[in-house]
Coordinates of N, CA and C in Angstrom, one line a residue:
A259 N 38.5 217.1 163.9 CA 38.5 218.5 164.5 C 39.8 219.2 164.7
G260 N 39.8 220.4 164.3 CA 41.2 221.1 164.4 C 41.9 221.1 163.0
L261 N 43.4 221.3 163.2 CA 44.2 221.2 162.0 C 45.5 220.8 162.3
P262 N 46.1 220.0 161.4 CA 47.2 219.4 161.5 C 48.2 220.4 162.3
A263 N 49.2 219.6 163.1 CA 50.4 220.2 163.7 C 51.6 220.6 162.9
D264 N 52.4 221.5 163.1 CA 53.8 221.8 162.3 C 54.2 220.5 161.9
G265 N 54.4 220.3 160.6 CA 55.1 219.1 160.0 C 54.3 217.8 159.9
E266 N 53.0 217.9 160.1 CA 52.0 216.9 160.5 C 51.1 216.8 158.9
T267 N 50.8 215.7 158.7 CA 49.9 215.5 157.5 C 48.7 214.8 157.8
W268 N 47.5 215.1 157.6 CA 46.5 214.2 157.7 C 45.9 213.6 156.2
H269 N 45.7 212.4 156.0 CA 45.1 211.7 154.9 C 43.6 211.6 155.1
C270 N 42.8 212.1 154.2 CA 41.4 212.1 154.5 C 40.6 211.6 153.1
L271 N 39.3 211.3 153.3 CA 38.4 211.0 152.2 C 37.3 211.9 152.2
M272 N 36.7 212.3 151.0 CA 35.4 213.2 151.0 C 34.4 212.3 150.4
T273 N 33.3 212.3 151.0 CA 32.2 211.3 150.3 C 31.4 211.8 149.2
G274 N 31.7 212.9 149.0 CA 31.1 213.9 147.8 C 29.7 214.4 148.3
D275 N 29.6 214.4 149.6 CA 28.5 215.2 150.1 C 28.9 216.8 150.2
F276 N 29.9 217.3 149.9 CA 30.3 218.7 150.0 C 31.3 219.0 149.0
D277 N 31.5 220.4 148.8 CA 32.4 220.8 147.8 C 34.0 220.9 148.5
S278 N 34.8 220.7 147.8 CA 36.3 220.7 148.4 C 36.5 222.0 148.7
F279 N 35.8 223.1 148.1 CA 36.2 224.6 148.5 C 35.7 224.8 150.1
D280 N 34.7 223.9 150.5 CA 34.3 224.0 151.7 C 35.6 223.9 152.8
L281 N 36.5 223.1 152.5 CA 37.7 223.1 153.3 C 38.3 224.6 153.7
V282 N 38.3 225.4 152.8 CA 38.7 226.9 153.1 C 38.0 227.4 154.2
P283 N 36.8 227.6 154.1 CA 35.9 228.1 155.5 C 36.3 227.1 156.8
A284 N 36.3 225.9 156.5 CA 36.7 225.0 157.7 C 38.1 225.3 158.2
M285 N 39.1 225.5 157.4 CA 40.3 226.0 158.0 C 40.1 227.2 158.8
L286 N 39.5 228.2 158.1 CA 39.3 229.6 158.7 C 38.7 229.2 160.1
D287 N 37.6 228.5 160.3 CA 36.9 228.2 161.5 C 37.8 227.7 162.6
H288 N 38.8 226.8 162.3 CA 39.7 226.2 163.1 C 41.0 226.9 163.4
A289 N 41.3 228.0 162.7 CA 42.3 228.8 162.8 C 42.1 230.0 163.5
R290 N 41.0 230.3 163.8 CA 40.5 231.6 164.3 C 41.3 231.9 165.7
P291 N 41.5 233.1 165.9 CA 41.4 234.3 165.2 C 42.2 234.6 164.0
A292 N 43.1 233.8 163.8 CA 43.8 234.1 162.5 C 42.9 234.1 161.3
V293 N 43.4 234.8 160.3 CA 42.8 234.9 158.9 C 43.9 234.5 157.7
I294 N 43.3 234.2 156.6 CA 44.3 233.8 155.3 C 44.8 235.0 155.0
E295 N 45.9 235.1 155.2 CA 46.8 236.2 154.4 C 47.0 236.0 153.2
D296 N 47.4 234.8 152.5 CA 47.7 234.6 151.2 C 47.0 233.3 150.7
L297 N 46.0 233.0 150.0 CA 45.5 231.9 149.5 C 45.9 231.8 148.0
H298 N 46.1 230.4 147.6 CA 46.6 230.1 146.5 C 45.9 228.7 145.9
L299 N 45.0 228.9 145.0 CA 44.1 227.9 144.5 C 44.4 227.4 143.2
A300 N 44.6 226.1 143.0 CA 44.6 225.4 141.6 C 43.6 224.5 141.3
S301 N 42.7 224.4 140.4 CA 41.7 223.5 140.1 C 41.4 223.5 138.7
L302 N 40.9 222.2 138.1 CA 40.3 222.1 136.9 C 39.1 223.1 136.6
G303 N 38.2 223.0 137.8 CA 37.2 223.8 137.7 C 36.6 224.2 139.1
F304 N 35.6 224.8 139.0 CA 34.7 225.3 140.2 C 33.4 225.7 139.8
N305 N 32.7 226.4 140.6 CA 31.4 226.9 140.1 C 30.9 228.3 140.6
H306 N 30.2 228.6 140.2 CA 29.7 230.2 140.6 C 29.4 230.2 142.2
A307 N 28.6 229.5 142.8 CA 28.5 229.7 144.2 C 29.9 229.8 145.2
N308 N 30.8 228.8 144.6 CA 32.1 229.0 145.3 C 33.0 230.2 144.9
A309 N 32.6 230.6 143.7 CA 33.4 232.0 143.3 C 32.7 232.9 144.2
R310 N 31.5 232.8 144.4 CA 30.7 234.1 145.2 C 31.3 234.1 146.5
R311 N 31.3 233.0 147.1 CA 31.9 232.5 148.5 C 33.2 232.9 148.6
L312 N 34.1 232.8 147.9 CA 35.4 233.3 147.9 C 35.3 234.8 147.8
L313 N 34.7 235.5 147.0 CA 34.8 236.9 147.0 C 34.2 237.6 148.3
E314 N 33.2 236.8 148.9 CA 32.6 237.2 150.1 C 33.5 237.1 151.2
L315 N 34.4 236.1 151.2 CA 35.5 236.0 152.2 C 36.4 237.1 152.2
M316 N 36.7 237.2 150.9 CA 37.9 238.5 150.5 C 37.1 239.8 151.0
D317 N 36.0 240.0 150.7 CA 35.4 241.3 151.1 C 35.2 241.4 152.6
A318 N 35.0 240.2 153.4 CA 35.0 240.1 154.8 C 36.5 240.4 155.3
R319 N 37.5 240.1 154.5 CA 38.9 240.2 155.0 C 39.3 238.9 155.7
L320 N 38.5 238.0 155.6 CA 39.0 236.7 156.0 C 39.9 235.9 155.2
V321 N 39.9 236.3 153.8 CA 40.9 235.9 153.1 C 41.6 237.3 152.4
R322 N 42.8 237.6 152.6 CA 43.3 238.9 152.2 C 43.7 239.1 150.7
R323 N 44.2 237.9 150.1 CA 44.7 237.9 148.9 C 44.7 236.4 148.3
C324 N 44.0 236.3 147.0 CA 43.9 235.1 146.5 C 44.4 235.0 145.0
T325 N 45.2 234.0 144.7 CA 45.5 233.9 143.2 C 44.7 232.3 142.9
M326 N 44.7 232.2 141.7 CA 43.9 230.9 141.1 C 44.3 230.8 139.6
I327 N 44.5 229.4 139.7 CA 44.9 228.8 138.4 C 44.0 227.6 138.1
V328 N 43.2 228.0 136.9 CA 42.1 227.1 136.4 C 42.6 226.5 134.9
S329 N 41.9 225.6 134.9 CA 42.0 224.8 133.5 C 41.5 225.6 132.2
L330 N 42.4 225.8 131.2 CA 41.8 226.2 129.8 C 40.7 225.5 129.5
Y331 N 40.5 224.1 129.5 CA 39.3 223.4 129.2 C 38.1 223.9 130.0
Y332 N 38.2 224.2 131.1 CA 37.1 224.6 131.9 C 36.8 226.0 131.7
E333 N 37.7 226.9 131.4 CA 37.4 228.3 130.9 C 36.6 228.3 129.6
A334 N 37.1 227.5 128.8 CA 36.4 227.3 127.5 C 35.0 226.7 127.3
D335 N 34.6 226.3 128.5 CA 33.2 225.8 128.6 C 32.1 227.0 128.4
P336 N 31.2 227.1 127.6 CA 30.4 228.3 127.5 C 29.5 228.4 128.8
K337 N 29.3 227.4 129.3 CA 28.4 227.4 130.5 C 29.1 227.9 131.9
E338 N 30.4 228.0 131.7 CA 31.3 228.4 132.8 C 31.9 229.8 132.7
A339 N 31.7 230.5 131.4 CA 32.4 231.6 131.0 C 32.0 232.7 132.0
D340 N 30.7 232.9 132.5 CA 30.3 233.9 133.4 C 31.3 233.9 134.9
T341 N 31.3 232.7 135.1 CA 32.2 232.6 136.5 C 33.5 232.7 136.2
C342 N 34.1 232.4 135.2 CA 35.4 232.6 134.9 C 35.8 234.2 134.6
Y343 N 35.0 234.7 133.9 CA 35.2 236.1 133.6 C 35.0 237.1 134.9
T344 N 34.1 236.6 135.8 CA 33.9 237.2 136.9 C 35.0 237.2 137.8
L345 N 35.8 236.0 138.1 CA 37.0 235.9 138.9 C 38.1 236.6 138.2
A346 N 38.3 236.4 136.9 CA 39.3 237.3 136.3 C 39.2 238.6 136.6
R347 N 38.1 239.2 136.5 CA 37.8 240.7 137.0 C 38.0 241.0 138.4
E348 N 37.4 240.2 139.2 CA 37.4 240.5 140.8 C 38.5 240.2 141.5
L349 N 39.2 239.0 141.2 CA 40.4 238.8 141.7 C 41.5 240.0 141.7
P350 N 41.7 240.3 140.6 CA 42.9 241.3 140.5 C 42.5 242.6 141.2
A351 N 41.0 242.9 141.1 CA 40.5 244.1 141.8 C 40.9 244.0 143.3
R352 N 41.0 243.0 143.9 CA 41.2 242.6 145.3 C 42.8 242.2 145.6
G353 N 43.5 242.7 144.5 CA 44.8 242.2 144.8 C 45.5 241.0 144.4
G354 N 44.9 240.2 143.9 CA 45.3 238.8 143.6 C 45.1 238.7 142.0
W355 N 45.1 237.3 141.5 CA 45.1 237.2 140.1 C 44.6 235.8 139.7
Y356 N 44.1 235.7 138.5 CA 43.4 234.5 137.8 C 44.2 234.2 136.6
C357 N 44.4 233.0 136.5 CA 45.0 232.6 135.4 C 44.6 231.2 134.7
A358 N 44.3 231.2 133.6 CA 43.8 230.0 132.7 C 44.8 229.2 132.1
T359 N 45.1 228.1 132.3 CA 46.5 227.5 131.5 C 46.1 225.9 131.5
R360 N 46.8 225.4 130.8 CA 46.7 223.9 130.6 C 47.1 223.2 132.2
S361 N 46.3 222.9 133.0 CA 46.5 222.5 134.3 C 45.4 221.3 134.8
H362 N 45.8 220.6 135.5 CA 45.1 219.6 136.3 C 45.2 219.5 137.6
A363 N 45.8 220.5 138.0 CA 46.5 220.4 139.5 C 45.1 220.9 140.5
K364 N 45.0 220.2 141.7 CA 44.1 220.6 142.6 C 44.5 220.8 143.9
I365 N 44.9 222.0 144.0 CA 45.6 222.5 145.3 C 44.9 223.9 146.2
I366 N 45.0 223.7 147.3 CA 44.6 224.8 148.5 C 45.8 225.0 149.2
A367 N 46.7 226.2 149.0 CA 47.5 226.5 149.8 C 47.4 227.6 150.7
A368 N 47.4 227.9 151.6 CA 47.0 228.9 152.8 C 47.9 229.3 153.6
R369 N 48.5 230.6 153.9 CA 49.3 231.3 154.8 C 48.4 232.1 155.6
F370 N 48.4 231.7 156.9 CA 47.4 232.5 157.9 C 48.4 233.5 158.6
T371 N 47.5 234.6 159.0 CA 48.2 235.8 159.6 C 49.0 235.4 160.9
D372 N 48.8 234.2 161.4 CA 49.5 233.8 162.7 C 50.8 233.0 162.2
G373 N 51.0 232.7 161.0 CA 52.4 232.3 160.4 C 52.1 231.0 159.9
R374 N 51.1 230.4 160.2 CA 50.9 228.7 159.9 C 50.7 228.7 158.5
C375 N 51.0 227.5 157.8 CA 50.7 227.6 156.5 C 50.2 226.0 156.4
F376 N 49.2 225.9 155.5 CA 48.4 224.8 155.4 C 48.3 224.5 153.7
V377 N 48.4 223.2 153.4 CA 48.4 223.2 152.1 C 47.7 221.6 151.9
I378 N 46.5 221.6 151.0 CA 45.7 220.5 150.8 C 46.1 220.3 149.2
E379 N 46.3 218.9 149.1 CA 46.8 218.3 147.7 C 45.5 217.3 147.8
S380 N 44.8 217.3 146.6 CA 43.6 216.7 146.4 C 43.4 215.9 145.1
S381 N 42.5 215.1 145.1 CA 42.0 214.5 143.7 C 40.7 215.6 143.4
A382 N 40.1 216.3 144.3 CA 38.9 216.9 144.0 C 39.1 218.3 143.6
N383 N 38.2 218.7 142.5 CA 38.2 220.0 142.1 C 37.6 221.0 143.1
L384 N 37.5 222.3 143.0 CA 37.0 223.2 144.0 C 35.4 223.3 143.8
R385 N 34.8 222.1 143.4 CA 33.3 222.1 143.3 C 32.9 220.8 143.6
T386 N 31.7 220.5 143.6 CA 31.1 219.1 143.8 C 30.9 218.3 142.7
C387 N 31.5 217.1 142.8 CA 31.4 216.3 141.7 C 30.7 214.8 142.2
R388 N 30.3 214.9 143.7 CA 29.7 213.7 144.0 C 30.1 212.4 143.8
N389 N 31.6 212.4 143.8 CA 32.4 211.4 143.9 C 33.2 211.1 145.1
L390 N 33.7 209.9 145.4 CA 34.7 209.8 146.5 C 35.8 210.5 146.1
E391 N 36.6 211.3 146.9 CA 37.8 212.0 146.5 C 38.7 211.7 147.9
Q392 N 39.9 212.0 147.5 CA 40.9 212.0 148.6 C 41.7 213.3 148.7
F393 N 42.1 213.7 149.9 CA 42.8 214.9 150.0 C 43.9 214.7 151.2
A394 N 45.0 215.4 151.2 CA 46.1 215.3 152.2 C 46.2 216.7 152.6
I395 N 46.0 217.1 154.1 CA 46.2 218.4 154.6 C 47.5 218.4 155.3
T396 N 48.3 219.3 155.0 CA 49.7 219.3 155.7 C 50.1 220.7 156.3
Q397 N 50.5 220.8 157.5 CA 51.1 222.3 157.9 C 52.5 222.2 157.6
D398 N 53.0 222.9 156.7 CA 54.2 223.0 156.5 C 54.6 224.3 155.4
R399 N 55.5 225.0 156.1 CA 55.6 226.4 155.3 C 56.5 226.0 154.0
G400 N 57.4 225.0 154.1 CA 58.2 224.7 152.8 C 57.4 224.2 151.5
L401 N 56.4 223.3 151.9 CA 55.4 222.9 151.1 C 54.4 224.1 150.5
F402 N 54.1 225.0 151.5 CA 53.2 226.2 150.9 C 54.1 227.0 149.9
E403 N 55.4 227.1 150.3 CA 56.3 227.9 149.2 C 56.5 227.1 147.9
F404 N 56.6 225.8 148.1 CA 56.8 225.0 146.8 C 55.5 225.4 145.8
H405 N 54.3 225.4 146.4 CA 53.3 225.3 145.5 C 52.8 226.9 145.3
R406 N 53.2 227.8 146.0 CA 53.0 229.2 145.9 C 54.2 229.6 144.7
Q407 N 55.3 229.1 144.8 CA 56.4 229.3 143.7 C 55.9 228.9 142.3
W408 N 55.6 227.7 142.1 CA 55.3 227.3 140.8 C 53.9 227.8 140.4
M409 N 53.1 228.3 141.1 CA 51.9 229.1 140.9 C 52.1 230.4 140.2
E410 N 53.0 231.1 141.0 CA 53.6 232.3 140.6 C 54.3 232.3 139.2
S411 N 55.0 231.3 139.0 CA 55.7 231.2 138.1 C 54.8 230.7 136.6
V412 N 54.0 230.0 136.7 CA 53.0 229.8 135.7 C 52.2 231.0 135.4
H413 N 51.9 231.6 136.4 CA 51.3 233.2 136.2 C 52.0 234.0 135.3
E414 N 53.3 234.2 135.7 CA 54.2 235.1 134.8 C 54.5 234.5 133.7
R415 N 54.6 233.3 133.4 CA 54.6 232.8 132.1 C 53.6 232.9 131.3
E416 N 52.3 232.6 131.8 CA 51.0 232.9 130.8 C 50.9 234.6 130.6
A417 N 51.3 235.3 131.6 CA 51.0 236.7 131.3 C 52.2 237.2 130.2
R418 N 53.2 236.6 130.2 CA 54.3 237.0 129.0 C 53.8 236.6 127.7
R419 N 53.5 235.2 127.9 CA 52.8 234.6 126.7 C 51.6 235.4 126.0
T420 N 50.7 236.0 126.8 CA 49.6 236.6 126.3 C 49.9 238.0 125.9
S421 N 50.9 238.6 126.4 CA 51.3 240.0 126.0 C 51.9 239.9 124.7
R422 N 52.5 238.9 124.3 CA 53.1 238.6 123.1 C 52.1 238.2 121.9
D423 N 50.9 237.8 122.3 CA 49.9 237.5 121.5 C 49.1 238.4 120.8

């Protein structure tokens, strides 16, 4: 129950009974009344239900801005194209961005309106794979900034590369 204190890290296991994206609404529940000002996500893949849930959280202003890095491998899967195209269109429309690149990172980095910053570093993608997975959740502004900065840098690099193509 709750969330880690400032500078504290909790190490956890997921049994495969839920999606790792479920950690986003769980953080929101425990951080109330604060909401997520900035959410930075990195995942090999995700699913349509979680993409829809993310957009609903954004429309409800529980997540005010979201950026997302996904794997080119996932985006290239014809079964996942609709979900990828939806997020590529809808995240920028809500002030964020979507970026497909060569990545295997699995990160949830959230800055809340009360100033707290939480980072989840995980073996799990933002969807269910029904496997045992591990994650660590840390409250630390410096760790949040580390992940925010490399994600922004990757996005800028990919935007430059695609504009030259």
